[in-house]
Amino acid sequence: MDERDVLAKRFEVHRGHLMGVAFRLLGSLNDAEDAVQETWIRLDRAGADGVEELAAWLTTVVGRICLDMLRARTTRREVSGDDDLAATAADESSADPEHEAILIESVGRALLVVLDRLAPAERVAFVLHDMFSVPFDEVAVIVNRTPVAAKKLASRARLRVSGSDMRSIGDIDLALHRRVVESFLAAARGRNIAGLLEVLDPDVIRRADAAALPPGTQLEIHGATTVVEETLLLTRNAMAADIILIDGRVGLAVAPRGRLLLVLTFSIKNGLITEYSVVADAERLRHLDLAIPSSPI
């Protein structure tokens, strides 16, 4: 076995770790695979002579590659004026959809959605330090900042991810609201009519953006029976939904392949849903504050 084969074998030991890092940084299996492959190319070109900790070296390299990819992605959005990546995600084909689904579930759809709203350097600092315990001295090298600045990037990202910087929304019982929304989601996934009726107020209202509905569907409907029928028509998206905080309230993010397609916001009174809205308009989605609810709330 020649030196290159030995190096390739050493690289393969770390491939799983690198894929985990790259996927959390990029939110796309295809992009993560490209980043890991580029990491191997750079290792193959540079060799491992003088590298004391190969795992740390590889993590630094893949972090830099992902940061460049995130910055390029941000630039494309600014040039095109399109923040809705769900359309792009829907057109992408993954070489291994089953593997991608496993990765998405392991990370969490809502977390991927929130991470996608961070600035590139914030996302890299947060993911590497908070998820993979990379010291800030090493993170600083990747994002080209001082360790203190890198720590501030991660702290700012942490506040946004947790929703700690959201304004107060009064005396809402988030724990109760979460249980109601989780019951709604479970019933929708199971096409459980009785379960939906249990959590809907008899006079419930469902409002929706036109982009969320089939052509000809009413944007506003009233009454539990009618709302249940309409809800069941939309259950194809239920498996891609996850609990999320929306402007400080418990809601649902629908994110096929980890990319935000739409959100559901809820008004809840006395343990029943009195109204829910389906927000799919790109401009409205862009102005929502999204965060990960603590567990348990």
Short mmCIF file of C-alpha atoms in Angstrom, two decimals:
data_model
loop_
_atom_site.label_atom_id
_atom_site.label_comp_id
_atom_site.label_asym_id
_atom_site.label_seq_id
_atom_site.Cartn_x
_atom_site.Cartn_y
_atom_site.Cartn_z
CA MET A 1 0.00 0.00 0.00
CA ASP A 2 1.53 3.33 -1.08
CA GLU A 3 1.47 6.58 0.90
CA ARG A 4 -1.60 7.92 -0.92
CA ASP A 5 -3.57 4.79 -0.09
CA VAL A 6 -2.58 5.11 3.55
CA LEU A 7 -3.65 8.75 3.54
CA ALA A 8 -6.98 7.87 1.92
CA LYS A 9 -7.57 5.24 4.57
CA ARG A 10 -6.87 7.74 7.33
CA PHE A 11 -9.26 10.19 5.69
CA GLU A 12 -12.06 7.62 5.51
CA VAL A 13 -11.89 7.21 9.30
CA HIS A 14 -13.02 10.83 9.59
CA ARG A 15 -15.49 10.97 6.69
CA GLY A 16 -18.57 10.42 8.89
CA HIS A 17 -17.55 13.23 11.23
CA LEU A 18 -16.85 15.56 8.32
CA MET A 19 -20.22 14.77 6.75
CA GLY A 20 -21.93 15.56 10.05
CA VAL A 21 -20.15 18.92 10.27
CA ALA A 22 -20.73 19.82 6.62
CA PHE A 23 -24.41 18.86 6.64
CA ARG A 24 -25.13 21.00 9.70
CA LEU A 25 -23.25 23.89 8.15
CA LEU A 26 -24.84 23.61 4.71
CA GLY A 27 -28.18 21.86 5.24
CA SER A 28 -27.84 19.96 1.97
CA LEU A 29 -26.52 16.44 1.46
CA ASN A 30 -25.27 17.22 -2.04
CA ASP A 31 -23.42 20.32 -0.86
CA ALA A 32 -22.03 18.47 2.17
CA GLU A 33 -20.70 15.68 -0.05
CA ASP A 34 -19.06 18.28 -2.31
CA ALA A 35 -17.44 19.96 0.71
CA VAL A 36 -16.11 16.66 2.07
CA GLN A 37 -14.77 15.68 -1.35
CA GLU A 38 -13.02 19.04 -1.65
CA THR A 39 -11.52 18.43 1.81
CA TRP A 40 -10.05 15.14 0.59
CA ILE A 41 -8.64 16.86 -2.51
CA ARG A 42 -6.88 19.43 -0.34
CA LEU A 43 -5.51 16.76 1.98
CA ASP A 44 -4.34 14.70 -0.99
CA ARG A 45 -2.63 17.77 -2.43
CA ALA A 46 -1.02 18.92 0.81
CA GLY A 47 -0.27 15.59 2.47
CA ALA A 48 -0.35 14.95 6.19
CA ASP A 49 3.31 15.65 6.92
CA GLY A 50 3.52 18.01 9.85
CA VAL A 51 -0.17 17.54 10.75
CA GLU A 52 -0.28 16.62 14.43
CA GLU A 53 -4.06 16.20 14.78
CA LEU A 54 -5.59 15.09 11.49
CA ALA A 55 -9.17 15.30 12.79
CA ALA A 56 -8.73 18.94 13.85
CA TRP A 57 -6.96 19.79 10.58
CA LEU A 58 -9.75 18.25 8.52
CA THR A 59 -12.44 19.98 10.58
CA THR A 60 -10.73 23.32 10.00
CA VAL A 61 -10.50 22.69 6.27
CA VAL A 62 -14.10 21.54 5.85
CA GLY A 63 -15.24 24.50 7.98
CA ARG A 64 -13.46 26.95 5.69
CA ILE A 65 -14.88 25.27 2.60
CA CYS A 66 -18.41 25.39 4.01
CA LEU A 67 -17.99 29.03 5.01
CA ASP A 68 -17.02 29.90 1.43
CA MET A 69 -20.03 27.95 0.12
CA LEU A 70 -22.38 29.71 2.55
CA ARG A 71 -21.03 33.11 1.52
CA ALA A 72 -21.47 32.24 -2.16
CA ARG A 73 -25.03 31.10 -1.43
CA THR A 74 -25.77 34.38 0.37
CA THR A 75 -24.40 36.37 -2.56
CA ARG A 76 -26.59 34.46 -5.00
CA ARG A 77 -29.65 35.25 -2.88
CA GLU A 78 -28.76 38.95 -2.77
CA VAL A 79 -28.23 39.07 -6.53
CA SER A 80 -31.40 37.16 -7.37
CA GLY A 81 -33.47 38.69 -4.56
CA ASP A 82 -34.80 35.20 -3.76
CA ASP A 83 -34.78 34.09 -0.14
CA ASP A 84 -37.05 31.11 -0.71
CA LEU A 85 -34.68 28.17 -0.97
CA ALA A 86 -37.51 25.65 -0.85
CA ALA A 87 -38.04 26.06 -4.57
CA THR A 88 -34.39 25.26 -5.17
CA ALA A 89 -34.48 22.33 -2.77
CA ALA A 90 -37.50 20.87 -4.53
CA ASP A 91 -35.57 20.76 -7.80
CA GLU A 92 -32.45 19.17 -6.35
CA SER A 93 -32.07 15.42 -6.49
CA SER A 94 -30.07 13.74 -3.78
CA ALA A 95 -27.88 10.80 -4.67
CA ASP A 96 -29.01 9.15 -1.43
CA PRO A 97 -32.43 10.45 -0.31
CA GLU A 98 -32.64 7.88 2.50
CA HIS A 99 -29.31 9.02 3.95
CA GLU A 100 -30.41 12.64 3.61
CA ALA A 101 -33.67 11.89 5.43
CA ILE A 102 -31.73 10.29 8.28
CA LEU A 103 -29.44 13.32 8.53
CA ILE A 104 -32.39 15.73 8.52
CA GLU A 105 -34.14 13.81 11.31
CA SER A 106 -30.94 13.63 13.34
CA VAL A 107 -30.44 17.38 13.16
CA GLY A 108 -34.10 18.46 13.17
CA ARG A 109 -35.98 20.29 10.43
CA ALA A 110 -36.69 23.31 12.60
CA LEU A 111 -33.03 23.68 13.55
CA LEU A 112 -31.98 23.54 9.89
CA VAL A 113 -34.53 26.25 9.11
CA VAL A 114 -33.25 28.50 11.89
CA LEU A 115 -29.59 27.85 11.06
CA ASP A 116 -30.29 28.89 7.49
CA ARG A 117 -31.24 32.35 8.78
CA LEU A 118 -27.86 32.96 10.41
CA ALA A 119 -25.08 34.89 8.75
CA PRO A 120 -22.42 32.51 7.38
CA ALA A 121 -19.78 33.28 10.02
CA GLU A 122 -22.39 33.03 12.81
CA ARG A 123 -23.54 29.64 11.56
CA VAL A 124 -20.00 28.31 11.34
CA ALA A 125 -19.04 29.58 14.80
CA PHE A 126 -22.22 28.22 16.41
CA VAL A 127 -22.20 24.82 14.73
CA LEU A 128 -18.50 24.14 15.25
CA HIS A 129 -18.38 25.30 18.87
CA ASP A 130 -21.82 24.41 20.23
CA MET A 131 -22.39 21.19 18.30
CA PHE A 132 -18.86 19.86 17.86
CA SER A 133 -16.98 21.49 20.77
CA VAL A 134 -14.35 23.09 18.52
CA PRO A 135 -12.39 25.57 20.68
CA PHE A 136 -12.84 29.24 19.82
CA ASP A 137 -9.12 29.52 19.03
CA GLU A 138 -9.69 27.10 16.16
CA VAL A 139 -13.03 28.60 15.16
CA ALA A 140 -11.32 31.99 14.97
CA VAL A 141 -8.88 30.70 12.37
CA ILE A 142 -11.73 29.41 10.21
CA VAL A 143 -13.82 32.60 10.29
CA ASN A 144 -10.75 34.86 10.20
CA ARG A 145 -11.61 36.66 13.44
CA THR A 146 -10.07 36.91 16.88
CA PRO A 147 -11.13 34.27 19.43
CA VAL A 148 -13.13 36.94 21.27
CA ALA A 149 -14.94 37.91 18.06
CA ALA A 150 -15.58 34.25 17.23
CA LYS A 151 -17.10 33.77 20.69
CA LYS A 152 -19.38 36.77 20.08
CA LEU A 153 -20.49 35.30 16.74
CA ALA A 154 -21.46 32.04 18.43
CA SER A 155 -23.19 33.88 21.29
CA ARG A 156 -25.23 35.99 18.87
CA ALA A 157 -26.20 32.89 16.91
CA ARG A 158 -27.14 31.07 20.12
CA LEU A 159 -29.52 33.87 21.09
CA ARG A 160 -31.22 33.71 17.70
CA VAL A 161 -31.45 29.93 17.66
CA SER A 162 -32.97 29.79 21.15
CA GLY A 163 -35.21 32.80 20.65
CA SER A 164 -33.72 34.47 23.72
CA ASP A 165 -33.63 37.79 21.89
CA MET A 166 -37.36 37.69 21.04
CA ARG A 167 -39.58 40.33 22.57
CA SER A 168 -41.92 39.31 25.37
CA ILE A 169 -45.34 38.05 24.29
CA GLY A 170 -47.08 38.31 27.65
CA ASP A 171 -48.49 35.49 29.75
CA ILE A 172 -48.87 32.85 27.05
CA ASP A 173 -48.66 29.28 28.39
CA LEU A 174 -46.10 27.96 25.92
CA ALA A 175 -46.13 24.47 27.43
CA LEU A 176 -49.88 24.14 26.93
CA HIS A 177 -49.70 25.63 23.44
CA ARG A 178 -46.98 23.19 22.50
CA ARG A 179 -49.07 20.23 23.62
CA VAL A 180 -52.01 21.49 21.55
CA VAL A 181 -49.88 22.04 18.44
CA GLU A 182 -48.20 18.65 18.85
CA SER A 183 -51.64 17.01 19.12
CA PHE A 184 -52.73 18.85 15.97
CA LEU A 185 -49.62 17.68 14.11
CA ALA A 186 -49.98 14.07 15.26
CA ALA A 187 -53.64 14.01 14.18
CA ALA A 188 -52.82 15.57 10.82
CA ARG A 189 -50.05 13.04 10.19
CA GLY A 190 -52.38 10.17 11.10
CA ARG A 191 -55.32 11.65 9.18
CA ASN A 192 -57.17 11.35 12.47
CA ILE A 193 -60.42 13.29 12.11
CA ALA A 194 -61.47 12.77 15.73
CA GLY A 195 -58.04 13.89 16.92
CA LEU A 196 -58.25 17.10 14.89
CA LEU A 197 -61.74 17.86 16.14
CA GLU A 198 -60.51 17.46 19.73
CA VAL A 199 -58.04 20.35 19.38
CA LEU A 200 -60.09 22.67 17.15
CA ASP A 201 -62.58 25.17 18.48
CA PRO A 202 -66.00 24.57 16.86
CA ASP A 203 -65.79 28.06 15.30
CA VAL A 204 -62.14 27.77 14.25
CA ILE A 205 -60.91 29.87 11.32
CA ARG A 206 -58.22 28.76 8.86
CA ARG A 207 -56.51 31.47 6.80
CA ALA A 208 -53.86 30.79 4.18
CA ASP A 209 -51.70 32.47 1.57
CA ALA A 210 -52.64 31.54 -1.97
CA ALA A 211 -49.17 30.05 -2.50
CA ALA A 212 -49.94 27.38 0.13
CA LEU A 213 -53.14 26.09 -1.44
CA PRO A 214 -54.25 24.31 -4.60
CA PRO A 215 -55.78 26.68 -7.18
CA GLY A 216 -59.39 27.55 -6.44
CA THR A 217 -59.16 26.78 -2.71
CA GLN A 218 -60.71 29.38 -0.40
CA LEU A 219 -58.16 31.48 1.46
CA GLU A 220 -60.36 31.67 4.55
CA ILE A 221 -62.69 29.00 5.88
CA HIS A 222 -64.74 28.69 9.07
CA GLY A 223 -65.97 25.88 11.29
CA ALA A 224 -64.24 22.79 12.65
CA THR A 225 -65.73 20.30 10.18
CA THR A 226 -64.77 22.36 7.13
CA VAL A 227 -61.30 23.12 8.52
CA VAL A 228 -60.67 19.42 9.22
CA GLU A 229 -61.57 18.53 5.64
CA GLU A 230 -59.20 21.18 4.29
CA THR A 231 -56.48 20.18 6.75
CA LEU A 232 -56.62 16.58 5.57
CA LEU A 233 -56.08 17.77 1.99
CA LEU A 234 -52.78 19.30 3.10
CA THR A 235 -51.46 16.35 5.12
CA ARG A 236 -48.91 15.51 2.42
CA ASN A 237 -46.78 18.20 4.11
CA ALA A 238 -47.36 16.96 7.66
CA MET A 239 -44.42 14.55 7.67
CA ALA A 240 -42.12 17.45 6.79
CA ALA A 241 -43.38 19.59 9.70
CA ASP A 242 -41.67 20.33 12.99
CA ILE A 243 -42.42 22.39 16.09
CA ILE A 244 -40.88 25.87 15.98
CA LEU A 245 -41.24 29.22 17.71
CA ILE A 246 -42.71 31.86 15.41
CA ASP A 247 -42.50 35.40 16.77
CA GLY A 248 -42.38 33.87 20.24
CA ARG A 249 -45.39 31.58 19.80
CA VAL A 250 -45.48 27.83 19.20
CA GLY A 251 -46.11 26.96 15.56
CA LEU A 252 -45.09 24.56 12.83
CA ALA A 253 -42.42 24.85 10.15
CA VAL A 254 -42.97 22.74 7.04
CA ALA A 255 -39.53 22.11 5.61
CA PRO A 256 -39.16 19.39 2.97
CA ARG A 257 -35.48 18.41 2.79
CA GLY A 258 -34.81 20.85 5.62
CA ARG A 259 -35.69 23.95 3.57
CA LEU A 260 -38.53 26.20 4.69
CA LEU A 261 -41.64 25.93 2.52
CA LEU A 262 -44.29 27.41 4.83
CA VAL A 263 -45.23 27.88 8.47
CA LEU A 264 -48.43 27.45 10.45
CA THR A 265 -49.20 29.97 13.17
CA PHE A 266 -51.84 29.28 15.82
CA SER A 267 -54.17 31.21 18.09
CA ILE A 268 -55.10 29.06 21.09
CA LYS A 269 -57.66 29.74 23.79
CA ASN A 270 -58.72 27.40 26.61
CA GLY A 271 -56.67 24.59 25.10
CA LEU A 272 -58.34 24.80 21.68
CA ILE A 273 -57.14 26.22 18.36
CA THR A 274 -59.39 29.16 17.53
CA GLU A 275 -57.48 30.12 14.38
CA TYR A 276 -54.53 28.96 12.37
CA SER A 277 -52.82 30.59 9.42
CA VAL A 278 -50.72 29.03 6.69
CA VAL A 279 -47.96 31.45 5.70
CA ALA A 280 -46.22 30.64 2.43
CA ASP A 281 -45.58 34.07 0.91
CA ALA A 282 -41.82 34.59 0.67
CA GLU A 283 -41.96 38.19 1.85
CA ARG A 284 -44.04 37.30 4.91
CA LEU A 285 -41.79 34.35 5.77
CA ARG A 286 -38.73 36.57 5.55
CA HIS A 287 -40.03 38.87 8.30
CA LEU A 288 -40.91 36.14 10.81
CA ASP A 289 -38.65 35.56 13.80
CA LEU A 290 -38.02 31.82 14.02
CA ALA A 291 -36.36 29.94 16.86
CA ILE A 292 -36.07 26.51 18.46
CA PRO A 293 -38.31 25.99 21.51
CA SER A 294 -36.58 24.70 24.60
CA SER A 295 -37.44 21.11 25.47
CA PRO A 296 -39.55 20.88 27.48
CA ILE A 297 -41.02 24.39 27.27
#
